[in-house]
PDB file of C-alpha atoms in Angstrom:
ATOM      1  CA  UNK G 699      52.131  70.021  91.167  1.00 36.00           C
ATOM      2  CA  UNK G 700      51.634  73.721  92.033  1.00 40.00           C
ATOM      3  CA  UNK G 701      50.671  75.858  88.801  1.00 43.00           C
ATOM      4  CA  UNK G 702      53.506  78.490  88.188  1.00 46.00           C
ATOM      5  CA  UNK G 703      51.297  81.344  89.742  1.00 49.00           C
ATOM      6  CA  UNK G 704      51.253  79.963  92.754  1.00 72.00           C
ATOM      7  CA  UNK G 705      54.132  77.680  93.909  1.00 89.00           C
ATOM      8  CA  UNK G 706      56.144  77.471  96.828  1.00 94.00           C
ATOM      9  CA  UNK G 707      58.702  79.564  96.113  1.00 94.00           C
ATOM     10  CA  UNK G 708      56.341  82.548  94.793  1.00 96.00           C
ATOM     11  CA  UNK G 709      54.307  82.507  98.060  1.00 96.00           C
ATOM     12  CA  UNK G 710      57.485  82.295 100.144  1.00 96.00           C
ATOM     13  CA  UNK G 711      58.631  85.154  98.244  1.00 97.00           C
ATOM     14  CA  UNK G 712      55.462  86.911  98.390  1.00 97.00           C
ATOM     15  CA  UNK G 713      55.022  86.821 102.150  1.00 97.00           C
ATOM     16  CA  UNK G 714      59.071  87.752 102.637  1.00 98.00           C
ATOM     17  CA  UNK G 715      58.653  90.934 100.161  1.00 98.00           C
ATOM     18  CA  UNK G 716      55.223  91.848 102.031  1.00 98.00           C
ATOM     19  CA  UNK G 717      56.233  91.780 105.792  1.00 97.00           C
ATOM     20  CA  UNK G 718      59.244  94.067 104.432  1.00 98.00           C
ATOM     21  CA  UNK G 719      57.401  96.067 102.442  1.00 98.00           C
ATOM     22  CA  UNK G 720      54.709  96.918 105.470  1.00 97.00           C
ATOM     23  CA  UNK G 721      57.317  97.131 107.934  1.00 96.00           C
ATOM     24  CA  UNK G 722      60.507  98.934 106.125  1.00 97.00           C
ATOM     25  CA  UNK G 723      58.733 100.781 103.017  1.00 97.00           C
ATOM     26  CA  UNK G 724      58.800  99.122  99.358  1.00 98.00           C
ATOM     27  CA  UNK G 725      61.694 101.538  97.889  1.00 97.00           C
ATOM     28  CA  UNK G 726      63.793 100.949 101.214  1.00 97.00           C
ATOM     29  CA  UNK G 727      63.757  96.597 100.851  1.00 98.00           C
ATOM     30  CA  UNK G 728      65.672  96.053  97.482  1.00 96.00           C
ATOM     31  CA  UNK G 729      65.193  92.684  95.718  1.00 97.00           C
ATOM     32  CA  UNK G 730      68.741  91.548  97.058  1.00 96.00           C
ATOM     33  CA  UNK G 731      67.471  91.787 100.238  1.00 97.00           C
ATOM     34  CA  UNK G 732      63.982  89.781  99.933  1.00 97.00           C
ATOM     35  CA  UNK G 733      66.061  86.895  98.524  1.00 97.00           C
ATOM     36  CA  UNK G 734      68.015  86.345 101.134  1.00 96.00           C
ATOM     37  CA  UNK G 735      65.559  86.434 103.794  1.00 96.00           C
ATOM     38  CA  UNK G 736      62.991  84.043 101.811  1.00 95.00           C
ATOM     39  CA  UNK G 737      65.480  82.413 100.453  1.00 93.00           C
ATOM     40  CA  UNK G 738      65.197  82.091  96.940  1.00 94.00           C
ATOM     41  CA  UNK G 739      67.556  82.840  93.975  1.00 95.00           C
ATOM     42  CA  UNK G 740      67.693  85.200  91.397  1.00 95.00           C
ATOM     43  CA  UNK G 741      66.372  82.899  89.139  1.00 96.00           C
ATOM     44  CA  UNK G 742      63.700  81.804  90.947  1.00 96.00           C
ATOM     45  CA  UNK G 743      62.757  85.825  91.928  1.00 96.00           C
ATOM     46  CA  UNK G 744      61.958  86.438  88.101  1.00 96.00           C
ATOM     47  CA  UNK G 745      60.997  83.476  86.787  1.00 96.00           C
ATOM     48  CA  UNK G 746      57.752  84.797  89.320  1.00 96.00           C
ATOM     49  CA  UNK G 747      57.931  88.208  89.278  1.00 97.00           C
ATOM     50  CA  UNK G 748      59.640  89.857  86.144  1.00 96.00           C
ATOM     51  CA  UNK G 749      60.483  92.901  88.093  1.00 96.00           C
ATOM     52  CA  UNK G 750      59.906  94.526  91.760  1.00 97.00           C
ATOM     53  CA  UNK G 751      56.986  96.668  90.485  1.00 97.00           C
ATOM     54  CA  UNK G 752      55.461  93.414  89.393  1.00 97.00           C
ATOM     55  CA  UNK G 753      56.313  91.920  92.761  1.00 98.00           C
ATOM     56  CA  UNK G 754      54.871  95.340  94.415  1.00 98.00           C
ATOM     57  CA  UNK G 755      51.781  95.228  92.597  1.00 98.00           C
ATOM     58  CA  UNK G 756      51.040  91.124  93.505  1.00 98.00           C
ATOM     59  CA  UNK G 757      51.779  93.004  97.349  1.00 98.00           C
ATOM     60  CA  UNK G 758      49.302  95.587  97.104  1.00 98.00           C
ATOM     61  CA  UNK G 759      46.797  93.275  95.302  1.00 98.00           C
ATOM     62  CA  UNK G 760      47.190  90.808  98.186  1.00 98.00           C
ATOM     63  CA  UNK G 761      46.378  93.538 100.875  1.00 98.00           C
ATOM     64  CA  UNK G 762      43.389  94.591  99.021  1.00 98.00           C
ATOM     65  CA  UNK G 763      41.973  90.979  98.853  1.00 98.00           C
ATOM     66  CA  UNK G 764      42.362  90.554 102.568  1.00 97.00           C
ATOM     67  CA  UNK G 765      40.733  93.561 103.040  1.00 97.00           C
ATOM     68  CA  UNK G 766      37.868  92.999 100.798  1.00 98.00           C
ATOM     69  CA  UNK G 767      37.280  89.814 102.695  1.00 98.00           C
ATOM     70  CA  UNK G 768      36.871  91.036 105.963  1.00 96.00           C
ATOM     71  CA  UNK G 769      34.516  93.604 104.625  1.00 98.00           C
ATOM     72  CA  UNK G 770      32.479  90.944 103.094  1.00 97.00           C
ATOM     73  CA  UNK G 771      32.693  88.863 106.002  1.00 97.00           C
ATOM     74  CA  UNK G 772      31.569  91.929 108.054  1.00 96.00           C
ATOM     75  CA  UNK G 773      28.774  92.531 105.330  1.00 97.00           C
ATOM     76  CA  UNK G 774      27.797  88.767 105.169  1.00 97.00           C
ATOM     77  CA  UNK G 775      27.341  88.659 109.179  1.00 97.00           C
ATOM     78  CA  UNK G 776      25.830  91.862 110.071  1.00 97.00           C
ATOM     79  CA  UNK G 777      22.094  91.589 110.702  1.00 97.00           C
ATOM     80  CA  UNK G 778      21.322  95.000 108.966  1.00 96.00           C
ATOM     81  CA  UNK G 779      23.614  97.830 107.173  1.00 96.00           C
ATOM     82  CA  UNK G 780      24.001  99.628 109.627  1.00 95.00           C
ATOM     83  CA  UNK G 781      25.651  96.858 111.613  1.00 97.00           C
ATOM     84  CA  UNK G 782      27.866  96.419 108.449  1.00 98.00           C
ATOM     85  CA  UNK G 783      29.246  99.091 108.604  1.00 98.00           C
ATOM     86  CA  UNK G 784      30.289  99.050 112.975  1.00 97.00           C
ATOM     87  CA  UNK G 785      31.277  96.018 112.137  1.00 98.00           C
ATOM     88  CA  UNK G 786      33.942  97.429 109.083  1.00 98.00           C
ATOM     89  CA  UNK G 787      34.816  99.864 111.608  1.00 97.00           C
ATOM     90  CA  UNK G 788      35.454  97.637 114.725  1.00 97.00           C
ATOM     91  CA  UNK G 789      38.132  95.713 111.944  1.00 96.00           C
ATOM     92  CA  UNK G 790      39.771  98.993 111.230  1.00 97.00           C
ATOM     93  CA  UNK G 791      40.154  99.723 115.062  1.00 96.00           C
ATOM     94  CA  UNK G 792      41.060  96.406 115.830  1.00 95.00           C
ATOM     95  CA  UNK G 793      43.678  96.482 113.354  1.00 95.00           C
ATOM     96  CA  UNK G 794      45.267  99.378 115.576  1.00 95.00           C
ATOM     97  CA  UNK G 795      45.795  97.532 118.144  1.00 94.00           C
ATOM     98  CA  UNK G 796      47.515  94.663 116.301  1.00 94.00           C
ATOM     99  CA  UNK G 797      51.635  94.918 118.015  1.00 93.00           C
ATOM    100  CA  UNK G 798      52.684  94.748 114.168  1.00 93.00           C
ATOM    101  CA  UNK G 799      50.486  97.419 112.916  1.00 95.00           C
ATOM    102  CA  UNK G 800      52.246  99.854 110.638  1.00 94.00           C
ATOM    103  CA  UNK G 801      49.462 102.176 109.262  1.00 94.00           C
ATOM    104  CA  UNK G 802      47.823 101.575 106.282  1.00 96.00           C
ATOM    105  CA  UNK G 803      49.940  99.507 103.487  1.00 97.00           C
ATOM    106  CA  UNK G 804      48.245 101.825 100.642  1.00 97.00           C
ATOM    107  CA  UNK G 805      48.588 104.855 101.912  1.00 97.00           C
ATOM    108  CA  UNK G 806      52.356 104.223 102.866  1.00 97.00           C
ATOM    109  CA  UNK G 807      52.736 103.030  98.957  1.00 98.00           C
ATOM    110  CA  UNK G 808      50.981 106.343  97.788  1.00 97.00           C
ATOM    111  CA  UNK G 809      53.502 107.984  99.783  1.00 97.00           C
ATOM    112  CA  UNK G 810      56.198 106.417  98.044  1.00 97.00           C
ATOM    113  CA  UNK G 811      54.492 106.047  94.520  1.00 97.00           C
ATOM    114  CA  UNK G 812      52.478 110.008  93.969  1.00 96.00           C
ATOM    115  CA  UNK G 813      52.978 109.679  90.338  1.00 96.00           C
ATOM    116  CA  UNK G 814      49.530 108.964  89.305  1.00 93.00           C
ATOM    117  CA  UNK G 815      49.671 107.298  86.114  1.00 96.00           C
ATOM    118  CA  UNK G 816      51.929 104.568  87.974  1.00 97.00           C
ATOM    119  CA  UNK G 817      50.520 101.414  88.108  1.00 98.00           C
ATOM    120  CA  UNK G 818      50.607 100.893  91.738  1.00 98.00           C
ATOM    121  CA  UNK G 819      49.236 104.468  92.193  1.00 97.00           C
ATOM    122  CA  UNK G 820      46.440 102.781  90.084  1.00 97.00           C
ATOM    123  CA  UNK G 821      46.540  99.208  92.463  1.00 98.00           C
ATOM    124  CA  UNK G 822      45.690 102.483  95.260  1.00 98.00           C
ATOM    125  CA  UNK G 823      43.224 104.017  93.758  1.00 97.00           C
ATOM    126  CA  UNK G 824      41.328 101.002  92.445  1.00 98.00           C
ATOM    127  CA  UNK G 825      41.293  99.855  96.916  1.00 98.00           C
ATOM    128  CA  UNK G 826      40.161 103.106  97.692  1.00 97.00           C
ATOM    129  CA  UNK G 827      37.748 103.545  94.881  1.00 98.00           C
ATOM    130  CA  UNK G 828      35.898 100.143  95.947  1.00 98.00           C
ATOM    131  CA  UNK G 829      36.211 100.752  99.309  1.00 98.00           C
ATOM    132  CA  UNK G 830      34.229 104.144  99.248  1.00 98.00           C
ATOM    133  CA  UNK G 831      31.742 102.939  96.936  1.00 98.00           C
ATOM    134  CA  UNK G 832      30.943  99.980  99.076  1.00 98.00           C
ATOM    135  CA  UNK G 833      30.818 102.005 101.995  1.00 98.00           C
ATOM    136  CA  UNK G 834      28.479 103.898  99.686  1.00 97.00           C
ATOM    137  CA  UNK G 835      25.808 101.247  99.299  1.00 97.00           C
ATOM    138  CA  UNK G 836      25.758 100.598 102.893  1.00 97.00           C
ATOM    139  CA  UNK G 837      25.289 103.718 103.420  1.00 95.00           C
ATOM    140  CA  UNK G 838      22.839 103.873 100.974  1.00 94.00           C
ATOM    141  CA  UNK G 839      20.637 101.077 102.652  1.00 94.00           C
ATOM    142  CA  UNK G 840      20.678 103.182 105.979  1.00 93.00           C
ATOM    143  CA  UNK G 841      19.794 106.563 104.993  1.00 90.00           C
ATOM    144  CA  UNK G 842      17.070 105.111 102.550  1.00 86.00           C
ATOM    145  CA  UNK G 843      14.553 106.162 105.197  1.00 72.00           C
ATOM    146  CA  UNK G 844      15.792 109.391 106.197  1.00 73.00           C
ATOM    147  CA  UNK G 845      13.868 112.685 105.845  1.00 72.00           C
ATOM    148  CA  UNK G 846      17.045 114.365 105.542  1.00 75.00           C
ATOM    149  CA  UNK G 847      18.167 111.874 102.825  1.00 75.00           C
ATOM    150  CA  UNK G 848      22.048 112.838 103.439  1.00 84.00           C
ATOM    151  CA  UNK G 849      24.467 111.783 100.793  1.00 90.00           C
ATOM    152  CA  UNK G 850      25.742 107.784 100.897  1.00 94.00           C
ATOM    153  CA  UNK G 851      29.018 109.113  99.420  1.00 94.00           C
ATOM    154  CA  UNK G 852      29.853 111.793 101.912  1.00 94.00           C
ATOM    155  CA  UNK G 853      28.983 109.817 104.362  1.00 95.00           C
ATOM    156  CA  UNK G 854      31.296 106.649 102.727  1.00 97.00           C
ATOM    157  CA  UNK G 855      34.392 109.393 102.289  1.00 97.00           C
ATOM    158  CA  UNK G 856      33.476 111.050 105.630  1.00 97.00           C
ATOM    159  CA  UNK G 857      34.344 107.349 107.130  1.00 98.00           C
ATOM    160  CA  UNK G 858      37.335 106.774 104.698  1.00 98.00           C
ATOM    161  CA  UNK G 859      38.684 110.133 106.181  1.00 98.00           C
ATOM    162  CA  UNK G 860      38.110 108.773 109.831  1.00 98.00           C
ATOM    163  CA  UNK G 861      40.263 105.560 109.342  1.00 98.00           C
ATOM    164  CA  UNK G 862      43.201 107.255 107.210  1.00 97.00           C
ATOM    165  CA  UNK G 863      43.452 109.654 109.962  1.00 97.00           C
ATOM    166  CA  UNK G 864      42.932 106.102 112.158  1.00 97.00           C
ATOM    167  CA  UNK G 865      45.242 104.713 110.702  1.00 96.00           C
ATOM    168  CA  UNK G 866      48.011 107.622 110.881  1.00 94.00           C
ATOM    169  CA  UNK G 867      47.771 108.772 114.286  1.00 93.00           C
ATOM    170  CA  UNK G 868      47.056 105.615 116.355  1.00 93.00           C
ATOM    171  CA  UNK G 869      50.686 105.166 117.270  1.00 88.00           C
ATOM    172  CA  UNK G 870      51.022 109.414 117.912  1.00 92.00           C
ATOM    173  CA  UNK G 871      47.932 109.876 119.770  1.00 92.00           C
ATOM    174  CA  UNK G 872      47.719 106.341 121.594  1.00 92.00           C
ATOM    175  CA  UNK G 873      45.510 102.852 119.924  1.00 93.00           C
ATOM    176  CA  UNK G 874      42.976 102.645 122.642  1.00 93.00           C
ATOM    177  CA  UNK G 875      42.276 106.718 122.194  1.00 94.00           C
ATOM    178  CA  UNK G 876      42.115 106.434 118.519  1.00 96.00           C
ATOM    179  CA  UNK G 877      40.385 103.302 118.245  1.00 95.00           C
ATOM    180  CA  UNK G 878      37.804 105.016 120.688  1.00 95.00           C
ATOM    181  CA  UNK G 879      37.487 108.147 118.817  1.00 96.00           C
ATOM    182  CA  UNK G 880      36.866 106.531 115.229  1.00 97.00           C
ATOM    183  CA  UNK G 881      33.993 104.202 116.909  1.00 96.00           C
ATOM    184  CA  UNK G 882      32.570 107.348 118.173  1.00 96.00           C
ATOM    185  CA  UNK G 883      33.129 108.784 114.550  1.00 96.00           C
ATOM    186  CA  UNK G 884      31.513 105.902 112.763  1.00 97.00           C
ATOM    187  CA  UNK G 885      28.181 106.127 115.371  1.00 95.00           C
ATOM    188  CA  UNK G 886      27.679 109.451 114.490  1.00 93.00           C
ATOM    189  CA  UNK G 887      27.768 108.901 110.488  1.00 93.00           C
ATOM    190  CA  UNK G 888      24.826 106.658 111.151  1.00 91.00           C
ATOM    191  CA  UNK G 889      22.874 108.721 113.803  1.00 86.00           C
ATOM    192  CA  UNK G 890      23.767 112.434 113.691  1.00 64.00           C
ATOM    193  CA  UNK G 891      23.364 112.097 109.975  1.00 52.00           C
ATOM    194  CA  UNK G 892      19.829 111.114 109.971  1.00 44.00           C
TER     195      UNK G 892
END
């Protein structure tokens, strides 16, 4: 039997709540509508998830494990930092490209959540926290030998600034344009800067 963290019910609930969430925005998908289209009853809602921030938060907490693994799966496979970090950059632009890409699930939630004491403000800021200061370290690693010695974590938010941007404008300015433009961005963090 399935612990009560992670039965059935809460995963199908889970994975109804997040595809709505992505594609519709978390204030505009009330909890009526997530149980009908999971199905699941009232009961069965918050017996898992005592209320929709909690069910936002276990959203936004899902999103940032994904993306932690594919960073660590880029990380794990690349041959040397630098490598790391084209490879973090090829998942961002691939994403893009993906027919049910929306942008970037945190920074639509920031958009709808700006108060920053807010817990899932905080669920934000923790992703984007890690995320720069593992970019950080990579960066770190490839500028250790660098008679300019330029700074890991201007160099980690200088990329974080690339994909938001990324991220925003793909579907304005056009995937394969974007997608080209941030690869270009990412090349010259590691070789203009040093």
């Amino acid at each position: 039997m399935a612990a009560l963290g992670r039965s059935e019910a809460r995963e199908r609930l889970l994975s109804t709540a997040s595809g709505l969430f992505y594609r519709e925005g978390i204030r505009a998908v009330g909890v009526e509508r997530i149980l009908a289209e999971a199905p699941a009853t009232r009961a069965t809602f918050y017996r898992h998830f005592p209320s929709k921030e909690d069910l936002v938060l276990a959203y936004l907490r899902g999103v940032d494990a994904h993306i932690r693994a594919e960073v660590q799966a880029a990380v794990d496979a690349a041959p040397a930092p630098a490598d790391a970090l084209r490879a973090i950059g090829t998942t961002v632009a691939d994403d893009l490209a993906r027919p049910e890409f929306r942008g970037c699930a945190f920074l639509k939630a920031a958009a709808e959540y700006p108060d920053p004491s807010d817990p899932v403000r905080q669920v934000i800021l923790d992703h984007r926290s890690w995320y720069v200061t593992t970019l950080a370290e990579l960066f770190t690693q490839v500028f250790e030998d660098s008679p300019r010695r330029p700074n890991p974590e201007h160099a980690a938010r200088h990329f974080v600034m690339m994909r938001d941007g990324a991220m925003t404008g793909a579907h304005l300015d056009g995937v394969h344009s974007v997608g080209a433009a941030f690869h270009r961005g990412v090349e010259g963090l590691l070789t203009v800067l040093h």
